[in-house]
Amino acid sequence: MKTPLTYSALQSFLLTVAVIAVNYFGWLAFGLPYFPFDLFDWIARQLPGAVITAGIDAMVKGINVLNLGDTASAAKTAEKAMALLLFLAGGTVAGVLVILLMGRLKKSPVLTGTVAGSLFGLAAMLISLNVNLFSAAHPVPALLWALLLFAGWGFVLGWAYQRLQAIEQEQKAEAVRLDRRRFMLKLGGATAVVTVVGVSVGALLGKRETTPGTTWSATHALPNAGAAVEPAPGTRPEFTPLDKHYRIDINTVPPEVNEQDWKLNVTGLVEKPLDFTLDELKQYEPMHQFVTLECISNRIAGDLISTTRWTGVSLQQLLPDLHLKPGATHLKISSADGFYETVALQDIINDERIMLTYAWDGLPLKTKHGFPLRIYIPNHYGMKQPKWIETIEALDHWEKGYWVTRGWDREAIMKSEAVIDAVAVQDAYTSAVGQKLVPVGGIAFAGDRGISKVELQVDNGDWHEAQLRKPLSQTTWVIWRYDMPFQAGEHTLTARCYDGEGKLQTAEIAKPHPSGATGYHVVRRKL
Ligand SMILES: Nc1nc2c(c(=O)[nH]1)N[C@H]1C(S)=C(S)[C@@H](COP(=O)(O)O)O[C@H]1N2
Ligand SMILES: [Mo]
C-alpha cells in the first residue's frame, strides 16, 4: 500500500510547526535569528515597490475597517501572522516535495531528508544574514543554529517516512490504516509537546524591553504649559507618551544593535574613514527639539503621527569633524536593516535642525525607534529619516533612498492637514452668553511651516476660525479648538488649515501614495 499524500502533508505540517516553536525558543532565549520573520522581511524587500505599497495599503484599510486598534501595532501583528502562515505553508510544501524525492531515490530517506534540510538551513541563513545585518546574533552560532534546526526537520521527516514505509509492508490493509493512524497520532502528540514547551519556555526566558530611567516629560513642564487655549476634551495628547509613539519600518522585528559593537562609520569622499562611538557623539553640545513625525502612509486623520522630544547632535556641528573632501555633495545614510537615504549637504548647511538623534523624551532611543542613532530632517515624512544608522557615506551625487527606489516621492515634503479628533460629548459642553457650545478640536500639521489658521465648517455654512493653542515648537503639530453653537440634529463638520506662510491646504483628495495624503477631514455627528 502506498502512503497517501495527505499523510505526507500532515507529517511535514506537524514538523514545520515544531521547527517554528523551537526556532522561537532559540530566538527569545538566546537571541538567535527567527527565520519565519527574516524570510518574510526578505521577500518584502525583493518584491516590486508597487506590490508592497498595495499590500500595505490593503492592510492599513483592513485594520481601519475592522477597527483593530492602533494602526502601527496592528500592522506589525498582521505581518507576524502572515510570516508564520507563509513559513508554515512553505515548510509543508517543501516537506511534501522532499518526501516525494525520498520515494524516488529509494536510498536512505533519513540521509535524503537531512541533506535537503541542511540545504534549506543554508538558504535560511543566507537570507537571514542578508536581512538582519545587526550584531546581536553572530553569524557562526546563527549558521549552526540554522543547520541544526532545518537538518533536524529533514532528519525526522526521513525517519517518519521510513516508519510509514515499514507500516505499509504489513499484510492487511485494515492493519496498515490503523497503524498509520496510530503513528500520526504519536507524531502529532510529540510535536504538540515540543511546540508547547518551546513556545512557553521561550516566552518565559524572553527579555522584555525595559525602559530604564525616567522620561524627561515625567519631570518637566512642557514649553507651552499654561497656554491659554485648552484642547477640546477628547483631543489626542499633545505630547505622545513614549510607548504610544507610532512605529513603522521594514522589519517584522526591529534590529537589535549592541552598543558595545556599534560605531557610526563615516566613509566615501572623506579625507580618511572615521568612526564615532555613541559616547563620542554625546560629547557634542546636545540639541533638543520637539518634533512631530509622520509616516507618508498616514491617511487623513490616521494615527501614524506622533510627537516627542528629540535629542542629538546637529549635523552642522559635526560636519567639520567629518573632514569631507571638496567634491562631496550628499551624505548617504545606511542602517542596520538595509534601509538607506541620501541627504544633500546643502540642506545640512542651511538647516542646523538636521540632527543625529540618540534620545527621545530624555531616554536612549528604544530598539524599535532606532537605537542607537537616527536622523531628524524637518519637514519631510519619516521615509526620509533612517533609524538604526550605521554608516554615513559622502557622495558626489544624489541617490534614491529605499522608498524612493520603490516608487515614493523623492522629496516627501509633509503635506498640510487639519484633523478633527473630538466633538465633545454633552458633559463637556460649555456655554457663552446663554448659548450652549460644543467644543470641537484636534490637530493641524504642516511640517516645519507651522500653522497660521484652522477653520471649521458646519454643514454648508461659513468657515469659522478656530482658536490655536501655542504649539510645543515650530516643528510640531498645533492643537486647535472651536466651540460650536449647539444645534440639535446630525451635522457634517469639515476642517482645513493654512500653513505658516498663509497657504491654504489643498481640498483635493489624494491617497498616501506617492506623495502623502491630502484633502479636508470630514466627520458626521449627531448632536
Ligand atoms: N532603518 C530604517 N529606518 C526607517 C524606516 C525603516 O524601515 N528602516 N522606516 C522609516 C519610516 S517609513 C518612518 S515613518 C519612520 C518611523 O519612525 P518610528 O517608527 O520611530 O516612528 O522611520 C523611518 N526610518
Ligand atoms: Mo513611513
mmCIF file of N, CA and C and ligand atoms in Angstrom, residues 246 248 294-297 381-383 403, ligand 2:
data_model
loop_
_atom_site.group_PDB
_atom_site.id
_atom_site.type_symbol
_atom_site.label_atom_id
_atom_site.label_comp_id
_atom_site.label_asym_id
_atom_site.label_seq_id
_atom_site.Cartn_x
_atom_site.Cartn_y
_atom_site.Cartn_z
ATOM 1 N N TYR A 246 3.893 55.996 17.356
ATOM 2 C CA TYR A 246 3.723 55.030 16.269
ATOM 3 C C TYR A 246 5.071 54.448 15.852
ATOM 4 N N ILE A 248 6.842 52.507 12.384
ATOM 5 C CA ILE A 248 6.768 51.969 11.023
ATOM 6 C C ILE A 248 8.177 51.683 10.530
ATOM 7 N N GLU A 294 5.705 62.067 11.055
ATOM 8 C CA GLU A 294 4.550 61.461 10.404
ATOM 9 C C GLU A 294 5.019 60.534 9.302
ATOM 10 N N CYS A 295 4.300 59.443 9.138
ATOM 11 C CA CYS A 295 4.591 58.496 8.070
ATOM 12 C C CYS A 295 3.849 58.929 6.820
ATOM 13 N N ILE A 296 4.507 58.809 5.676
ATOM 14 C CA ILE A 296 3.876 59.192 4.409
ATOM 15 C C ILE A 296 2.657 58.301 4.122
ATOM 16 N N SER A 297 2.607 57.136 4.749
ATOM 17 C CA SER A 297 1.461 56.233 4.577
ATOM 18 C C SER A 297 0.273 56.618 5.456
ATOM 19 N N TYR A 381 8.603 63.586 5.471
ATOM 20 C CA TYR A 381 7.993 62.408 6.072
ATOM 21 C C TYR A 381 9.066 61.438 6.589
ATOM 22 N N GLY A 382 8.616 60.530 7.466
ATOM 23 C CA GLY A 382 9.509 59.568 8.110
ATOM 24 C C GLY A 382 10.338 58.739 7.143
ATOM 25 N N MET A 383 9.810 58.469 5.957
ATOM 26 C CA MET A 383 10.538 57.621 4.992
ATOM 27 C C MET A 383 11.909 58.186 4.596
ATOM 28 N N TRP A 403 12.714 53.953 -0.138
ATOM 29 C CA TRP A 403 11.325 54.046 -0.611
ATOM 30 C C TRP A 403 11.205 54.814 -1.917
HETATM 31 MO MO MO B 2 6.731 55.841 6.934
#
